[in-house]
Structure formats: C-alpha cells, structure tokens
Coordinates of C-alpha atoms in Angstrom, one line a residue:
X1 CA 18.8 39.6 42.7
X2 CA 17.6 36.2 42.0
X3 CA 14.9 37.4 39.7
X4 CA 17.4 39.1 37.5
X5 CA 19.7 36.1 37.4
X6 CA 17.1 34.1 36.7
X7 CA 16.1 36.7 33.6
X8 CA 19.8 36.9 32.1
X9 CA 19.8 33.0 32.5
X10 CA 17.0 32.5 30.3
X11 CA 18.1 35.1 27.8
X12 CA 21.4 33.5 27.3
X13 CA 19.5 29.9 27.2
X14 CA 17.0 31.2 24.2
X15 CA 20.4 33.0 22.5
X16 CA 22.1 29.8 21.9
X17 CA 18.5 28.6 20.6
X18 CA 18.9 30.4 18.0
X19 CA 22.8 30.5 17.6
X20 CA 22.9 27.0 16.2
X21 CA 18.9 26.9 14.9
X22 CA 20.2 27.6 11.8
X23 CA 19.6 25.6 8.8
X24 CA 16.2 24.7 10.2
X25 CA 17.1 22.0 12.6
X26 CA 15.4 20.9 15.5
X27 CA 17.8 21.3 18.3
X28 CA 18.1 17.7 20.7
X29 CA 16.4 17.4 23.7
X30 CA 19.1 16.0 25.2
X31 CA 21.6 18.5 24.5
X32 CA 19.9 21.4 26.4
X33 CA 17.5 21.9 29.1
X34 CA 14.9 23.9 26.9
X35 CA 11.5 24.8 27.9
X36 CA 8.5 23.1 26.6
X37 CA 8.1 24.8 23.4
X38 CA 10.4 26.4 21.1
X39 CA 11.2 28.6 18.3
X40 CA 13.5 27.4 15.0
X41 CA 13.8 29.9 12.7
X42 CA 10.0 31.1 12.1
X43 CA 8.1 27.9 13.0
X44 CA 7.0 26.5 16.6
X45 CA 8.1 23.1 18.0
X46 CA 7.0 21.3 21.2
X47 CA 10.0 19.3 22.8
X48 CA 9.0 15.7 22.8
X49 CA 9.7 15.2 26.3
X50 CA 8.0 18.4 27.8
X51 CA 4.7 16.6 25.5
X52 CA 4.7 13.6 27.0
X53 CA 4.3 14.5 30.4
X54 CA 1.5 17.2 29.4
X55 CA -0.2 13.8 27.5
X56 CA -0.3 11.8 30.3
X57 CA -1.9 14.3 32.5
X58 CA -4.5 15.2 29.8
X59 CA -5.5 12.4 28.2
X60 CA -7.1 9.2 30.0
X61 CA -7.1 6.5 27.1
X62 CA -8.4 3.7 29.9
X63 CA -7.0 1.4 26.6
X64 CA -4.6 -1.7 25.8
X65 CA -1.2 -0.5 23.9
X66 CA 1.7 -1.2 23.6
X67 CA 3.9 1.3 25.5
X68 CA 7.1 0.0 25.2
X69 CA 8.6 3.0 26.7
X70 CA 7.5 6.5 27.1
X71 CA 9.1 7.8 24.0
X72 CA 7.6 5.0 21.5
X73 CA 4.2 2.9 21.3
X74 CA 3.4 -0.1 18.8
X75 CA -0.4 -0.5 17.5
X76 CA -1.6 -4.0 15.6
X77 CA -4.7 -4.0 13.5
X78 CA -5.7 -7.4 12.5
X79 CA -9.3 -8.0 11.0
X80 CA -11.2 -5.4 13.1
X81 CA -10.0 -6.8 16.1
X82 CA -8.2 -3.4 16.9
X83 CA -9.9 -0.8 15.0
X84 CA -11.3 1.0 18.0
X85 CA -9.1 1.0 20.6
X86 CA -6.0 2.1 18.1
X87 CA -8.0 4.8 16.6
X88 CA -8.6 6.5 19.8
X89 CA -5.0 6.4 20.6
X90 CA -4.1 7.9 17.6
X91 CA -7.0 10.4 18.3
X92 CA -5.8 11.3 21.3
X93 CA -2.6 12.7 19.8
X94 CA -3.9 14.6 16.6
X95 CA -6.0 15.9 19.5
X96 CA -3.5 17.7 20.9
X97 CA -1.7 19.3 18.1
X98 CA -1.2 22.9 18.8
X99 CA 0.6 23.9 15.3
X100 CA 0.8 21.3 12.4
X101 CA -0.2 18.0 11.5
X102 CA 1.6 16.7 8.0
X103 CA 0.5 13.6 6.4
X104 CA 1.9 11.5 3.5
X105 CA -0.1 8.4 3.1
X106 CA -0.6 6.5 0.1
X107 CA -4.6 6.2 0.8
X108 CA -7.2 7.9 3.2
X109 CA -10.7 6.9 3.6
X110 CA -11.1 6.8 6.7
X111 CA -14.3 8.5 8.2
X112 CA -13.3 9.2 11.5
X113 CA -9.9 10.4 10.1
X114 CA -11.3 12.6 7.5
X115 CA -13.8 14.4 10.2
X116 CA -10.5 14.8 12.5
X117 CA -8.9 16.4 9.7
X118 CA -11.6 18.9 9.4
X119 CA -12.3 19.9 12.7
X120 CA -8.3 20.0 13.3
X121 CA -9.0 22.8 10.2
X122 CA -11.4 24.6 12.6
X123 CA -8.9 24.7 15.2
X124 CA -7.1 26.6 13.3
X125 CA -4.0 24.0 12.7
X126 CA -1.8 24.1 9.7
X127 CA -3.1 20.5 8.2
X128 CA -1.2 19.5 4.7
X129 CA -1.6 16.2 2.9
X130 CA 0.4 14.7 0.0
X131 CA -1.3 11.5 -1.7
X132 CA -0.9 9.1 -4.4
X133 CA -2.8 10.9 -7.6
X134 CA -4.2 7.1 -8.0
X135 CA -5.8 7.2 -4.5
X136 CA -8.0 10.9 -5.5
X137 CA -12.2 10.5 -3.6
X138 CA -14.4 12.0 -2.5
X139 CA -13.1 12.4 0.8
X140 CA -9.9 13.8 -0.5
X141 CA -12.0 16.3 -2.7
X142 CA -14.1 17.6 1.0
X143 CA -10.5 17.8 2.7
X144 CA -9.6 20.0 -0.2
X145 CA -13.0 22.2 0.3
X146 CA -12.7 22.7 3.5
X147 CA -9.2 24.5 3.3
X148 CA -6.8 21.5 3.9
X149 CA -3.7 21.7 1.6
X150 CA -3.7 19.0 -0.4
X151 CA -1.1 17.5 -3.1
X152 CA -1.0 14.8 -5.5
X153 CA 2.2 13.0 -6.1
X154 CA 4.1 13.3 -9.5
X155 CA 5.5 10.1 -9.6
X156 CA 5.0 7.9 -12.4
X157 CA 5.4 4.7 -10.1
X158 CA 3.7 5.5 -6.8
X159 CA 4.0 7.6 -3.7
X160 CA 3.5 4.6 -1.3
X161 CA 4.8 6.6 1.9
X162 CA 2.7 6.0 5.4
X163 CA 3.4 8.6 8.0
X164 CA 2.2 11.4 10.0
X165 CA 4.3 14.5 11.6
X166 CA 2.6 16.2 14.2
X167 CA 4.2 19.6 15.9
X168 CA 7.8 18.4 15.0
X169 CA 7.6 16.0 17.9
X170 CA 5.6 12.8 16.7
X171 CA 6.1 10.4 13.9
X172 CA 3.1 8.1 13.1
X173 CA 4.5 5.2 10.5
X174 CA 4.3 1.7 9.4
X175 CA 2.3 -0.3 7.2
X176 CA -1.2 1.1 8.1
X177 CA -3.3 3.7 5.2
X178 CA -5.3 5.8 6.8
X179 CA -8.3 3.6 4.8
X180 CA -11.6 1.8 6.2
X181 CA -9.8 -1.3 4.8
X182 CA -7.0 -0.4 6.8
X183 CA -8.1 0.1 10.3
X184 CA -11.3 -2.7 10.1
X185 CA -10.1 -5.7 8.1
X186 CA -6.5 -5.3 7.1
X187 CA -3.4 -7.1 8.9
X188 CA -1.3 -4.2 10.1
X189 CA 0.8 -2.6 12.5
X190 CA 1.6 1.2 12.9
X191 CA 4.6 2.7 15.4
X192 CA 4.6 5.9 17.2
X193 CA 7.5 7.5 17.7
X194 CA 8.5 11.1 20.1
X195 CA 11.2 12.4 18.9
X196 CA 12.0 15.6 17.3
X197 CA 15.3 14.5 16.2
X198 CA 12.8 11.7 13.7
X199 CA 10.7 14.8 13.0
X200 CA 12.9 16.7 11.7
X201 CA 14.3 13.6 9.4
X202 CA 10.3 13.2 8.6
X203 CA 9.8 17.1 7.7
X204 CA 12.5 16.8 5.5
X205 CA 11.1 13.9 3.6
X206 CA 7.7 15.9 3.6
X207 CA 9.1 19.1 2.1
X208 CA 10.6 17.8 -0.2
X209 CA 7.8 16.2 -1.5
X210 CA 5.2 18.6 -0.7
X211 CA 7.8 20.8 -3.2
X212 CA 7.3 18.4 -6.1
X213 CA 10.5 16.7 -6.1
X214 CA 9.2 12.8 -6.2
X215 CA 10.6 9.0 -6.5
X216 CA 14.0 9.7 -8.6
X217 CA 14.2 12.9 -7.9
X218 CA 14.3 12.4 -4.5
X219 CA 17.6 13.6 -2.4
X220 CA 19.0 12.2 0.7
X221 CA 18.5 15.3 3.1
X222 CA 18.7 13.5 6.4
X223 CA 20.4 15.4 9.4
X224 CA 20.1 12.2 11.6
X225 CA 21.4 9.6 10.0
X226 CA 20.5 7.2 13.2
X227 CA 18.5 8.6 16.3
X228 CA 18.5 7.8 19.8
X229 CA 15.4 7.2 22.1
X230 CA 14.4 5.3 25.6
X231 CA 14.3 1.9 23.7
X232 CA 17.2 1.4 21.7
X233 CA 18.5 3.6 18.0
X234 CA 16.2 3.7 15.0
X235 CA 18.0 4.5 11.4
X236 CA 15.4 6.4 9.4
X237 CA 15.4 4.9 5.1
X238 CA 13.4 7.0 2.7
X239 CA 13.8 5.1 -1.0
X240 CA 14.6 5.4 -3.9
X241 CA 17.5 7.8 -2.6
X242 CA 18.4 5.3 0.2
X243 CA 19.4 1.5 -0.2
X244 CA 17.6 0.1 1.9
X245 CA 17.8 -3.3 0.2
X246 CA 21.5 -3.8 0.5
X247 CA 21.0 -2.9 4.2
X248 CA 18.1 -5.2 4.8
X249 CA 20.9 -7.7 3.2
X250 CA 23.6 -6.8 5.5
X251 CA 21.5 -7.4 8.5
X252 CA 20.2 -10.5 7.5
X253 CA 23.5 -11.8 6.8
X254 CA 24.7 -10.6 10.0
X255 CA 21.8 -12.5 11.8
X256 CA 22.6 -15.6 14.3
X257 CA 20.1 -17.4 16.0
X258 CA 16.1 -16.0 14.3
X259 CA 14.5 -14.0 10.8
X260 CA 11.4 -13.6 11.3
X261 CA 9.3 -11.5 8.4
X262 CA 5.4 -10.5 8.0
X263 CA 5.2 -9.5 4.0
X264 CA 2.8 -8.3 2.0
X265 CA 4.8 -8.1 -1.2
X266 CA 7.8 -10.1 -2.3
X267 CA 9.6 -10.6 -5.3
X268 CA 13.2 -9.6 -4.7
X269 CA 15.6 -12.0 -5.1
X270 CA 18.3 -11.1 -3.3
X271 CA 16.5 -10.8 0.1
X272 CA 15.1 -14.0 -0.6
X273 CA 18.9 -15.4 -1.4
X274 CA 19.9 -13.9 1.8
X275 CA 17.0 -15.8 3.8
X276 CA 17.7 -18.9 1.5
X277 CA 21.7 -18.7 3.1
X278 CA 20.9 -17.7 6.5
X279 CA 18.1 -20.9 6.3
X280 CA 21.7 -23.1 5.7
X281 CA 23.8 -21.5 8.6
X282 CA 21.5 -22.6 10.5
X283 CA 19.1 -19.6 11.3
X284 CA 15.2 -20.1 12.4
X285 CA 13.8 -18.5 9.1
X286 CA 10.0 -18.3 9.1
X287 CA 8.1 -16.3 6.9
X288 CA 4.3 -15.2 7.0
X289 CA 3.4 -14.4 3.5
X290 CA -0.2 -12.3 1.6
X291 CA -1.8 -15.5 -0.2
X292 CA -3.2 -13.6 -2.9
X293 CA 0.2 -11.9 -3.4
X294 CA 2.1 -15.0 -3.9
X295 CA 0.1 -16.5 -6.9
X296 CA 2.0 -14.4 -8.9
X297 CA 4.9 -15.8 -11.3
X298 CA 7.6 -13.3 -10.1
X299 CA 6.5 -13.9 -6.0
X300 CA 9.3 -15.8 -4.5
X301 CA 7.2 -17.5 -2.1
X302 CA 7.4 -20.9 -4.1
X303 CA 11.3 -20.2 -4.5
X304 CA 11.5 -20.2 -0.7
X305 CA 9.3 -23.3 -0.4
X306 CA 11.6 -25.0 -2.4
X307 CA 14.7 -24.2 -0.7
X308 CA 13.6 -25.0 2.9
X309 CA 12.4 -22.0 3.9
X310 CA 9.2 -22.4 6.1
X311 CA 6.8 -20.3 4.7
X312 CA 2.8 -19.9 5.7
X313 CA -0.2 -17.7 3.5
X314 CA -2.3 -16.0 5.6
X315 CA -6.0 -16.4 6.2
X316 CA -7.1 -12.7 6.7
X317 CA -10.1 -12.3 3.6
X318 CA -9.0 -9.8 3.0
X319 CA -5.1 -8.3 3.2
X320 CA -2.4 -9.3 5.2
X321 CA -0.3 -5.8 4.8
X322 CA 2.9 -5.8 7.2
X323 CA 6.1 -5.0 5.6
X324 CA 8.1 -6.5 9.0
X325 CA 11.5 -8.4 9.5
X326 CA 12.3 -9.2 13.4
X327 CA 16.2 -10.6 13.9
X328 CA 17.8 -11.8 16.5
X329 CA 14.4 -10.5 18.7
X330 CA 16.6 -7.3 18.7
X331 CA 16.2 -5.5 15.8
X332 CA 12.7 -4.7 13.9
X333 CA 12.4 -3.2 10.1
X334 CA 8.7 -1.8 9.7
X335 CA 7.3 1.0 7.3
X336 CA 5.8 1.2 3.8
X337 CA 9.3 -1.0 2.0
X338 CA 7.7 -4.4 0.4
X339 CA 10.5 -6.4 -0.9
X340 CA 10.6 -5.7 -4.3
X341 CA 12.3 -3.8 -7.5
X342 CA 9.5 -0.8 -7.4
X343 CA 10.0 -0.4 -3.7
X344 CA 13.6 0.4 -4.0
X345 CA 14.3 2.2 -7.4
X346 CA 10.8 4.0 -8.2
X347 CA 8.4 4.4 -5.4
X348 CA 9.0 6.9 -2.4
X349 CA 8.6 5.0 0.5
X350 CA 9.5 5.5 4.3
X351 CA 10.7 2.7 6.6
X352 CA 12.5 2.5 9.8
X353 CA 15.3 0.0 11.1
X354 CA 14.8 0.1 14.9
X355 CA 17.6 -1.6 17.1
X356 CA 15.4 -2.3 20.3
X357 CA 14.7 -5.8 22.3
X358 CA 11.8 -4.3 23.8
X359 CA 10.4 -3.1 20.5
X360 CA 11.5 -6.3 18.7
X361 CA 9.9 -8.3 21.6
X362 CA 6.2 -7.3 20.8
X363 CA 6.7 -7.4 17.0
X364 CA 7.9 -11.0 17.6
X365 CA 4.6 -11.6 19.9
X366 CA 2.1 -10.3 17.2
X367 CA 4.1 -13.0 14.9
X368 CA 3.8 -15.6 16.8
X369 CA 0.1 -15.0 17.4
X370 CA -0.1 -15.3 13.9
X371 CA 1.6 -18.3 13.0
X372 CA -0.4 -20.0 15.7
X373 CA -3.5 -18.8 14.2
X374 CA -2.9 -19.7 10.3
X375 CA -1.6 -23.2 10.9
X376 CA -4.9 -24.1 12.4

C-alpha cells in the first residue's frame, strides 16, 4: 500500500514538472521538492541544491576560498598569487559536469583550461564555446579539431562577455578570461554562483548568441529579472539591451555612507559625475584605477583627481582588470561592464548587481588589501 502511494506520488510530482516546463524554464528549487535531476522539455538539469551536497561529499579541495555561503563562492587573482589554488576550484566543478558546459568568454588561452575542455569532450559532454573573432589561436583552432562547437562573434565592436554555464545549475562570471595572463599575472576576481534560476537567465544570453544575434541585435529575454539565493538577491544585466549605466547611477546616487570601485576602464562621464556628487554629500569615494588605462585623453581619472575624488593607479606590471563597485559594504556590481560608451551601447557584455553584505564584505577586503599595497 505504501509502495503504491509512494508510486502515484511521484507520478503526480514529475506531471506538474512538466505541466509548467513549458517555454523552456528551469523550474525553482524552492517551489517544489524535486529530485536531484530533472527533465525540461528535452534537456537534463541537476537542481543546484541536490549538487551541492553531492560536491561536498566528492570533492576534497583541502583549499582557501571564499565560501560565503553554500550557494555562491568569490575567487581573486592578483599577480600569480592565486592562480593554483583558484584553478583547482574551478576544476573541481567542470569536473563534475554530467551534461553541458557553455562558455562565452572574450579570450581563452589557458593550458590547463584548454586540456579540460578536451578531455570534458572525451567524456562525452556537450562543450560549446562563443569567442570574440579578434581573440582566434591556436588553442581555439585544437578545441575546434577535437569536436568542440565553437563560434565566432559577429559583432563589429566586441563580444567581451566572461561566463561559464555548467548543467543549468552553475554560473562562473566576472572579470577573469580564461587567458595565461588572466589566471598568473592579472588583477582579477571571478564569482560562482548555484542557481538554476541564474542559469536559465545565463542560457538565454548564450543562445541567443550562439544563434548569431550579437551586440544591437541583442533582446532582453530574461525570465528572472532578480534571483534569490542564501546570501542576499543578484539582478542579472546583459548590455547593450539592458541599461546598466543608468542603474549603476541610481545606486550610486542612492549610496550613504561608502563607493568603493576597482576599474580597469573608465571614461563615462556620468558615472564619474555621480561619484563626483556623491564625493560632496559626503560619501567615502575611493577609486583603484589600471595606470596604463588612464593615460588616455578621454579616461576620467584626472577629472576625478581634480574634483576631490581620491583616486590611486595600480602597480600590477601588468593589468589590473576588475570591473567592481562595493556601496554601502552591501551591495557589489562585478562582471565584464567597464565604465564606458562601448560597454553599454555596442559590446555584449554580462554583469551582475548582487545585494549581499556577506558578498560585499570580501569584495571590500580584497579592496582594501589593495589600497594598502599601492600606496606603499
């Protein structure tokens, strides 16, 4: 008797599965008790709750990360310092992809990466690529050999994304390519994020690329507008279809008490008016800016100098390459968005506004190590 209630239960469970599947959506964890892995329409998806648990009995990192919760982990590269130890994290979960691993990253060179990518082929999983047409090697050109799906942007600007979808459960983003200048002598940071309700925004993005439509031809397709995990509410911005600039605004007007930013790029001028006015209401503004990056005539570095802004270059030889605003030590922008024109009107980039004090709290540690160690 139990054994058959048990049956009709989980028949009626997997029914409204596919009741309200439709339209290729992955269904919330938090709306039903589901079993570990799923079916949507014809593809396969791994809850990112049942994963978690099945990663922390399987894998034994023995590392130093950030887990700021169980849902969401922070990694910082900073002149080599990291390279290892990050790696292997981020190892550890192409590792255990069982279906798919998508990638749109604006340059790859990365030994160890490429050789995952290939024995990930072996295995059988479903690996597809999309990078700039600028960005083509070697490496690229064995990925391609070897069977891997591979795609070259048709945007006339650039396709400056950074992010990595695995199963439909796990989004890999920030300012980090995939690049031996990336991992071992870059500034950088990189968030990982479980959730499938961010995968599914992230997939979206991906097709639509992966199905040629580029930079202004880009749609807003997002079914989650904002998403909710352990640590606080992330709103997903893919440009040029989202204005992420006027939001970036917003905030920093709304900002009381501290605007930090780590930039690699900067040369809009309304972000830096809004810092400038913030600056006068009396808000901490401090700003870690790419020297070589601020030579330029249109940078607005000097233009912040000037208006009381306290602004320091970074000593990294080679490229200091966050795109990062912490304010209020509560809410952290990160992705592939530099502050300019390109960013917002041409380029397709991905970037995530994530409202979280524990998230916004290690961003605002790796700052402050920094400004410590260039004003030595």
């Amino acid at each position: 008797m139990k054994k058959n209630f048990l049956i009709i239960f989980l028949l009626s469970v997997y029914s409204i599965i596919f009741a309200i599947s439709e339209g290729n959506f992955i269904i919330s964890s938090k709306d039903l008790e589901l079993p570990g892995e799923y079916y949507d329409g014809n593809n396969y998806f791994w809850r990112a709750d049942y994963h978690l648990e099945d990663l922390k009995e399987a894998t034994d990192l023995n590392i130093e990360i950030h887990n700021i919760s169980d849902d969401s982990t922070v990694l910082f590269f900073d002149e080599g310092n990291n390279e290892k130890k990050n790696w292997k994290y981020i190892k550890s979960l192409l590792d255990n992809a069982k279906k798919f691993v998508w990638i749109a990253i604006y340059d790859v060179n990365y030994y160890p990466f490429i050789k995952e990518l290939k024995e990930l082929k072996n295995k059988n999983i479903d690996i597809r690529l999309i990078i700039e047409s600028q960005n083509i090697n070697s490496y690229i050109s064995g990925l391609k050999k070897s069977g891997i799906l591979v795609k070259y942007d048709k945007n006339y600007k650039l396709m400056h994304n950074k992010f990595i979808i695995i199963d439909g459960y796990c989004v890999i983003t920030g300012s980090t390519n995939f690049t031996n200048n990336g991992f071992g002598y870059n500034s950088n940071n990189s968030i990982i994020i479980f959730s499938n309700e961010l995968a599914q925004d992230y997939m979206n993005e991906f097709n639509e690329m992966y199905n040629g439509y580029f930079g202004k031809n880009s749609i807003d397709n997002k079914p989650y507008k904002k998403v909710e995990f352990d640590s606080g509410l992330i709103e997903p911005y893919f440009t040029p279809e989202d204005d992420l600039t006027n939001r970036i605004i917003k905030l920093i007007n709304e900002a009381n008490k501290k605007i930090h930013v780590m930039i690699f790029t900067f040369s809009k001028r309304q972000i830096a008016d809004a810092l400038i006015d913030a600056k006068k209401r009396g808000v901490d503004v401090k700003i870690i800016a790419e020297e070589y990056q601020s030579n330029y005539n249109w940078a607005q570095i000097n233009y912040l100098k000037q208006n009381g802004i306290n602004v320091i270059l970074d000593k990294n030889d080679k490229t200091f390459h966050h795109k990062v605003i912490i304010i209020d030590e509560k809410i952290t922008l990160t992705g592939s968005f530099n502050f300019t024109n390109s960013a917002q009107y041409n380029n397709d980039e991905n970037s995530l506004i994530i409202h979280s004090k524990y998230i916004s709290e290690v961003y605002e540690k790796e700052f402050e190590r920094l400004w410590q160690k260039y004003q030595k």
